CSV table of C-alpha atoms and ligand atoms in Angstrom, one decimal:
chain,number,residue,atom,x,y,z
A,27,MET,CA,127.1,110.3,97.2
A,28,VAL,CA,128.1,108.0,99.9
A,29,GLY,CA,131.4,106.3,99.5
A,30,GLN,CA,131.3,102.5,99.2
A,31,ALA,CA,133.5,102.0,102.3
A,32,THR,CA,131.0,103.8,104.5
A,33,LYS,CA,127.8,102.5,103.0
A,34,LEU,CA,125.4,100.8,105.4
A,35,HIS,CA,123.4,97.9,104.2
A,36,LEU,CA,119.9,97.5,105.3
A,37,ASP,CA,120.3,93.8,106.0
A,38,GLU,CA,122.9,94.6,108.6
A,39,ILE,CA,120.8,97.1,110.5
A,40,LYS,CA,119.3,94.6,113.0
A,41,ILE,CA,116.5,96.8,114.3
A,42,LEU,CA,115.2,97.5,110.7
A,43,ASN,CA,114.9,93.8,110.1
A,44,SER,CA,112.6,93.1,113.0
A,45,GLU,CA,109.4,91.1,112.3
A,46,HIS,CA,107.1,94.1,112.8
A,47,VAL,CA,109.1,96.5,110.5
A,48,LYS,CA,107.7,96.4,107.0
A,49,ILE,CA,109.6,98.0,104.1
A,50,LYS,CA,108.3,97.9,100.6
A,51,ASP,CA,111.3,99.4,98.8
A,52,ARG,CA,114.4,98.3,100.6
A,53,ILE,CA,116.8,99.8,98.1
A,54,LYS,CA,115.2,103.3,98.4
A,55,VAL,CA,115.2,103.2,102.2
A,56,GLU,CA,118.8,102.0,102.3
A,57,HIS,CA,119.8,104.8,99.9
A,58,MET,CA,117.9,107.5,101.9
A,59,ILE,CA,119.4,106.4,105.2
A,60,ASN,CA,122.9,106.5,103.7
A,61,GLU,CA,122.2,110.0,102.2
A,62,MET,CA,120.9,111.1,105.6
A,63,ILE,CA,124.0,109.8,107.4
A,64,TYR,CA,126.2,111.5,104.8
A,65,GLY,CA,124.3,114.8,105.1
A,66,GLY,CA,124.4,114.8,108.9
A,67,ARG,CA,122.5,116.7,111.5
A,68,ASN,CA,122.7,120.0,109.7
A,69,LYS,CA,120.7,118.8,106.8
A,70,LEU,CA,118.1,117.1,108.9
A,71,GLN,CA,114.6,118.1,110.2
A,72,VAL,CA,111.9,116.0,111.8
A,73,VAL,CA,108.2,116.5,111.1
A,74,SER,CA,105.8,114.6,113.3
A,75,ASP,CA,102.0,114.2,113.8
A,76,PHE,CA,100.8,114.4,117.4
A,77,ASP,CA,97.7,112.3,118.0
A,78,TYR,CA,98.6,108.6,118.2
A,79,THR,CA,102.1,109.3,116.7
A,80,ILE,CA,103.7,111.1,119.7
A,81,THR,CA,101.0,109.7,121.9
A,82,LYS,CA,100.6,105.9,122.0
A,83,GLN,CA,98.0,104.0,120.0
A,84,ARG,CA,97.7,101.5,122.8
A,85,LEU,CA,98.5,101.8,126.5
A,86,ASN,CA,99.7,98.8,128.6
A,87,ASN,CA,96.8,99.2,131.0
A,88,GLY,CA,94.3,99.0,128.1
A,89,GLU,CA,93.1,102.6,128.6
A,90,LYS,CA,92.7,104.8,125.6
A,91,VAL,CA,94.7,108.0,125.1
A,92,LEU,CA,92.4,110.9,124.2
A,93,SER,CA,93.0,112.9,121.0
A,94,SER,CA,93.9,116.6,121.4
A,95,PHE,CA,90.2,117.5,120.6
A,96,GLY,CA,89.1,114.7,122.9
A,97,MET,CA,91.1,116.2,125.8
A,98,PHE,CA,89.5,119.6,125.3
A,99,ASN,CA,86.0,118.0,125.3
A,100,CYS,CA,86.7,116.9,128.9
A,101,CYS,CA,87.2,120.4,130.2
A,102,LYS,CA,84.6,121.0,132.9
A,103,SER,CA,83.5,124.5,131.7
A,104,LEU,CA,82.5,123.3,128.3
A,105,PRO,CA,78.7,123.8,128.0
A,106,SER,CA,76.9,120.5,127.4
A,107,ASP,CA,75.2,121.7,124.3
A,108,VAL,CA,78.6,122.5,122.8
A,109,ILE,CA,79.7,118.9,123.6
A,110,LYS,CA,76.6,117.5,122.1
A,111,GLU,CA,76.8,119.6,118.8
A,112,SER,CA,80.5,118.8,118.6
A,113,GLN,CA,79.7,115.1,118.7
A,114,ASN,CA,77.1,115.5,116.0
A,115,LEU,CA,79.7,117.2,113.8
A,116,PHE,CA,82.1,114.4,114.5
A,117,ASN,CA,79.5,111.8,113.5
A,118,LYS,CA,78.8,113.6,110.3
A,119,TYR,CA,82.3,114.5,109.1
A,120,ARG,CA,84.6,111.8,110.4
A,121,PRO,CA,83.2,109.2,108.0
A,122,ILE,CA,83.8,111.6,105.1
A,123,GLU,CA,87.4,112.2,106.3
A,124,ILE,CA,88.2,108.5,106.1
A,125,ASP,CA,86.0,107.6,103.2
A,126,PRO,CA,88.3,105.5,100.9
A,127,HIS,CA,86.3,106.4,97.8
A,128,MET,CA,85.8,110.2,97.9
A,129,PRO,CA,88.5,112.2,96.1
A,130,THR,CA,90.6,114.4,98.4
A,131,ALA,CA,89.6,117.6,96.6
A,132,GLU,CA,86.0,116.9,97.5
A,133,LYS,CA,86.8,116.1,101.1
A,134,VAL,CA,88.7,119.3,101.6
A,135,ILE,CA,85.4,121.3,101.3
A,136,PHE,CA,83.8,119.2,104.0
A,137,MET,CA,86.9,119.4,106.3
A,138,ILE,CA,86.9,123.2,106.0
A,139,GLU,CA,83.2,123.1,106.9
A,140,TRP,CA,83.9,120.9,109.9
A,141,TRP,CA,86.8,122.9,111.4
A,142,THR,CA,84.9,126.2,110.7
A,143,LYS,CA,81.8,124.9,112.5
A,144,THR,CA,83.8,123.6,115.5
A,145,GLY,CA,85.5,127.1,115.7
A,146,ASP,CA,82.1,128.7,115.6
A,147,LEU,CA,80.9,126.5,118.5
A,148,LEU,CA,83.8,127.6,120.7
A,149,LYS,CA,82.7,131.2,121.0
A,150,GLY,CA,81.2,133.4,123.7
A,151,PHE,CA,81.9,131.5,126.9
A,152,SER,CA,84.8,131.4,129.3
A,153,LEU,CA,87.1,128.5,129.8
A,154,ALA,CA,90.2,128.9,131.9
A,155,HIS,CA,93.3,127.7,130.1
A,156,ASN,CA,94.4,125.6,133.1
A,157,GLU,CA,91.4,123.4,132.6
A,158,ILE,CA,93.1,122.1,129.5
A,159,ASP,CA,96.3,121.5,131.6
A,160,ASP,CA,94.3,119.6,134.1
A,161,VAL,CA,93.1,117.1,131.5
A,162,ALA,CA,96.3,117.0,129.5
A,163,VAL,CA,98.5,116.1,132.5
A,164,ARG,CA,96.7,112.7,132.6
A,165,PHE,CA,98.3,111.9,129.3
A,166,LYS,CA,101.9,113.1,129.8
A,167,ASP,CA,102.9,109.5,130.4
A,168,GLY,CA,101.0,108.4,127.4
A,169,LEU,CA,103.8,109.3,125.0
A,170,ARG,CA,105.6,106.5,123.1
A,171,ASP,CA,108.4,104.9,125.0
A,172,GLY,CA,111.6,106.7,124.1
A,173,THR,CA,110.0,110.0,123.3
A,174,HIS,CA,111.9,111.8,126.0
A,175,GLU,CA,115.2,110.5,124.7
A,176,LEU,CA,114.3,111.2,121.1
A,177,PHE,CA,113.3,114.8,121.8
A,178,ARG,CA,116.3,115.3,124.1
A,179,ASP,CA,118.7,114.1,121.3
A,180,LEU,CA,117.0,116.2,118.6
A,181,ASN,CA,117.4,119.3,120.9
A,182,GLU,CA,121.1,118.5,121.6
A,183,LEU,CA,121.8,118.1,117.9
A,184,ASN,CA,119.9,121.3,117.1
A,185,VAL,CA,117.7,119.4,114.7
A,186,PRO,CA,114.4,121.3,114.2
A,187,CYS,CA,111.3,119.3,115.1
A,188,LEU,CA,107.9,120.3,113.8
A,189,VAL,CA,104.9,118.9,115.5
A,190,PHE,CA,102.1,119.2,113.0
A,191,SER,CA,98.6,118.7,114.2
A,192,ALA,CA,95.2,119.2,112.7
A,193,GLY,CA,93.9,118.8,116.2
A,194,LEU,CA,93.8,121.4,119.0
A,195,GLY,CA,97.2,123.0,119.6
A,196,ASP,CA,96.5,124.1,123.1
A,197,SER,CA,96.2,120.4,124.2
A,198,VAL,CA,99.2,119.4,122.2
A,199,VAL,CA,101.4,122.1,123.8
A,200,SER,CA,100.0,121.3,127.2
A,201,VAL,CA,100.9,117.6,126.9
A,202,LEU,CA,104.3,118.3,125.5
A,203,LYS,CA,105.1,120.9,128.1
A,204,GLN,CA,103.9,118.8,131.0
A,205,ALA,CA,105.9,115.8,129.6
A,206,LYS,CA,108.9,118.1,129.5
A,207,VAL,CA,109.7,117.5,125.8
A,208,LEU,CA,108.8,121.0,124.5
A,209,HIS,CA,112.4,122.0,123.9
A,210,PRO,CA,113.3,125.2,122.1
A,211,ASN,CA,113.9,123.3,118.8
A,212,VAL,CA,110.2,122.1,118.8
A,213,LYS,CA,107.6,124.1,117.0
A,214,VAL,CA,103.9,123.2,117.2
A,215,VAL,CA,101.8,124.1,114.2
A,216,SER,CA,98.1,123.5,114.9
A,217,ASN,CA,94.8,125.1,115.7
A,218,PHE,CA,95.0,127.3,118.7
A,219,LEU,CA,92.1,128.8,120.7
A,220,GLN,CA,91.6,132.5,120.5
A,221,TYR,CA,90.2,134.7,123.3
A,222,ASN,CA,88.4,138.1,122.9
A,223,SER,CA,89.2,141.2,124.9
A,224,GLU,CA,86.7,140.1,127.7
A,225,GLY,CA,88.5,136.8,128.1
A,226,LEU,CA,85.8,134.8,126.4
A,227,LEU,CA,86.6,132.1,123.9
A,228,ASN,CA,86.4,133.3,120.3
A,229,GLY,CA,87.0,130.3,118.1
A,230,PHE,CA,90.4,129.4,116.5
A,231,GLN,CA,93.2,131.6,115.5
A,232,GLU,CA,94.2,131.8,111.8
A,233,LYS,CA,95.3,129.8,109.9
A,234,MET,CA,93.2,126.7,110.0
A,235,ILE,CA,95.1,123.4,109.8
A,236,HIS,CA,92.9,120.5,108.7
A,237,THR,CA,93.6,117.0,107.6
A,238,PHE,CA,94.4,117.9,104.0
A,239,ASN,CA,96.5,121.1,104.3
A,240,LYS,CA,98.8,119.7,106.9
A,241,ASN,CA,102.0,120.2,105.0
A,242,GLU,CA,105.0,122.5,104.8
A,243,THR,CA,103.3,124.9,102.4
A,244,ALA,CA,101.2,126.0,105.5
A,245,LEU,CA,104.4,127.4,106.9
A,246,GLU,CA,105.3,129.7,104.0
A,247,GLY,CA,106.1,133.2,105.2
A,248,THR,CA,106.9,132.2,108.8
A,249,ASP,CA,110.3,132.3,110.5
A,250,TYR,CA,110.1,128.5,110.9
A,251,TYR,CA,110.0,128.1,107.1
A,252,ASP,CA,113.3,130.1,106.8
A,253,LEU,CA,114.8,127.8,109.4
A,254,ILE,CA,113.9,124.5,107.7
A,255,HIS,CA,113.5,125.1,104.0
A,256,ASP,CA,117.1,124.2,103.2
A,257,ARG,CA,117.1,121.2,105.5
A,258,ASP,CA,116.3,118.8,102.8
A,259,HIS,CA,116.6,115.6,104.7
A,260,VAL,CA,113.2,115.0,106.4
A,261,ILE,CA,112.1,112.3,108.7
A,262,ILE,CA,108.3,112.2,108.8
A,263,MET,CA,106.3,110.3,111.5
A,264,GLY,CA,102.6,109.7,111.4
A,265,ASP,CA,99.8,107.2,112.1
A,266,SER,CA,97.4,108.3,109.4
A,267,LEU,CA,97.9,107.9,105.6
A,268,GLY,CA,97.5,111.7,105.2
A,269,ASP,CA,100.5,112.3,107.5
A,270,ALA,CA,102.8,111.1,104.7
A,271,GLY,CA,102.2,114.3,102.9
A,272,MET,CA,103.5,116.6,105.7
A,273,ALA,CA,106.7,117.5,103.8
A,274,ASP,CA,104.8,118.4,100.6
A,275,GLY,CA,106.0,121.8,99.5
A,276,MET,CA,109.6,120.9,100.1
A,277,PRO,CA,111.8,121.0,97.0
A,278,VAL,CA,111.6,117.9,94.9
A,279,THR,CA,115.3,117.0,95.6
A,280,THR,CA,114.4,116.5,99.2
A,281,HIS,CA,115.0,113.1,100.8
A,282,ILE,CA,111.9,112.3,102.8
A,283,LEU,CA,111.9,109.2,104.9
A,284,LYS,CA,108.3,108.4,105.9
A,285,ILE,CA,107.7,106.3,109.0
A,286,GLY,CA,104.1,105.1,109.6
A,287,PHE,CA,102.8,103.7,112.8
A,288,LEU,CA,100.1,101.2,112.0
A,289,PHE,CA,97.8,99.8,114.7
A,290,ASP,CA,94.3,99.3,113.5
A,291,HIS,CA,93.5,96.2,111.4
A,292,PRO,CA,97.1,95.8,110.2
A,293,GLU,CA,96.1,92.7,108.0
A,294,HIS,CA,93.7,94.9,106.1
A,295,ASN,CA,95.6,98.2,106.1
A,296,LEU,CA,99.2,97.1,105.6
A,297,PRO,CA,99.3,97.2,101.8
A,298,LYS,CA,98.1,100.8,101.7
A,299,TYR,CA,100.5,101.8,104.5
A,300,MET,CA,103.4,100.2,102.7
A,301,ASP,CA,102.5,102.1,99.5
A,302,THR,CA,102.4,105.3,101.4
A,303,PHE,CA,105.2,105.1,104.0
A,304,ASP,CA,108.7,104.0,103.5
A,305,ILE,CA,108.9,102.2,106.8
A,306,VAL,CA,105.7,100.8,108.4
A,307,LEU,CA,105.8,99.8,112.1
A,308,ILE,CA,103.0,97.4,113.2
A,309,ASP,CA,101.9,97.9,116.8
A,310,ASP,CA,105.1,99.5,117.8
A,311,GLN,CA,104.4,101.8,120.8
A,312,THR,CA,108.0,103.1,121.0
A,313,MET,CA,110.3,105.6,119.3
A,314,ASN,CA,113.0,103.0,118.9
A,315,ILE,CA,113.1,103.1,115.1
A,316,PRO,CA,113.3,106.9,114.7
A,317,ARG,CA,115.9,106.9,117.6
A,318,ALA,CA,118.0,104.3,115.8
A,319,ILE,CA,118.0,106.2,112.6
A,320,LEU,CA,118.9,109.4,114.4
A,321,GLU,CA,121.7,107.5,116.2
A,322,MET,CA,123.1,106.4,112.9
A,323,ILE,CA,123.0,110.0,111.6
A,324,LYS,CA,124.6,111.2,114.8
A,325,THR,CA,127.4,108.7,115.0
A,326,LYS,CA,127.7,107.8,111.2
A,327,ASP,CA,127.6,104.2,112.3
A,328,TYR,CA,125.3,101.3,113.1
A,329,PRO,CA,122.9,102.1,116.0
A,330,LYS,CA,124.5,101.1,119.3
A,331,ILE,CA,121.6,101.9,121.6
A,332,PHE,CA,119.6,98.7,121.0
B,429,MG7,N1,88.7,116.3,114.5
B,429,MG7,C1,88.6,117.4,113.8
B,429,MG7,N2,87.7,118.3,114.3
B,429,MG7,C2,87.3,117.7,115.5
B,429,MG7,C3,86.4,118.2,116.5
B,429,MG7,O1,85.8,119.3,116.4
B,429,MG7,N3,86.2,117.3,117.5
B,429,MG7,C4,86.8,116.1,117.6
B,429,MG7,N4,86.6,115.4,118.7
B,429,MG7,N5,87.6,115.7,116.7
B,429,MG7,C5,87.9,116.5,115.6
B,429,MG7,O2,93.7,115.3,115.4
B,429,MG7,C6,93.0,115.7,114.2
B,429,MG7,C7,91.8,114.9,114.1
B,429,MG7,O3,90.8,115.4,114.9
B,429,MG7,C8,89.5,115.1,114.4
B,429,MG7,C9,87.4,119.5,113.7
B,429,MG7,C10,89.7,114.7,112.9
B,429,MG7,O4,89.4,113.3,112.8
B,429,MG7,C11,91.2,114.9,112.7
B,429,MG7,O5,91.8,114.0,111.8
B,430,MG,MG1,97.5,111.1,114.3
């Protein structure tokens, strides 16, 4: 436990008392932050979603950042019938993915169908990998403000950072690489394209990551799991409700601080986000809050960077 003398009080952490920062259970968050400060960098890991979590939900110039699948769909060698069919699949399955009434167990079947059909579409034609880079480079400046600093600090502190995406890993890696944040402590777990011996696309590599299996159990048996499974202080970042489950599979004693970025219809979505995430940030296109928390863990003191 944290000694009284060193205990931080949530009320005194200015940045966590900003108007757009919503916290349902202040005692729990205060306790977790203190535990994380006490445990220090060696107990910590970060798990982040990619689309609209590392990338911005809103750009200053009003343009929209594409999702990782969206970037791939802009590649010039993609046959037009593939684009068309992929759009049909999106129109069919996306409403199921976000249906507030259907139970998750039922959705899983549809999501496996969606990702499988998309994989099947991406077979038997050639698509040079640098086409993805050419699209992704347009979004390297679309990362949340402070992402470079956050990733730099995590690397310097040797804190493992898992970027978990049910999207297309090739786009994710390309953006992160071109933005110069793909440091050695960063691991991307996602769906990656596979090529056959003739250099033609051959769907996705194993194992499929979809919306509802996006959690640490997907890592069992990998070297990364060995690296992180005893780091039981986890900061999660996501923009979708499902992202809050990314540390499922970690031992029950784990402290998991869930940060949710809410942009769409906050007045309608806030209650659900506050039930699901420990800290909800409304239209915050920066990494200031995760940075401030990391700063406290790093310095064992109030954040001095803001
Ligand atoms: N998503 C999932 N799949 C596809 C696809 O084939 N095309 C497009 N454009 N989007 C897709 O980042 C993960 C999100 O990407 C969407 C198979 C899903 O909505 C998923 O949540
Ligand atoms: Mg997302």
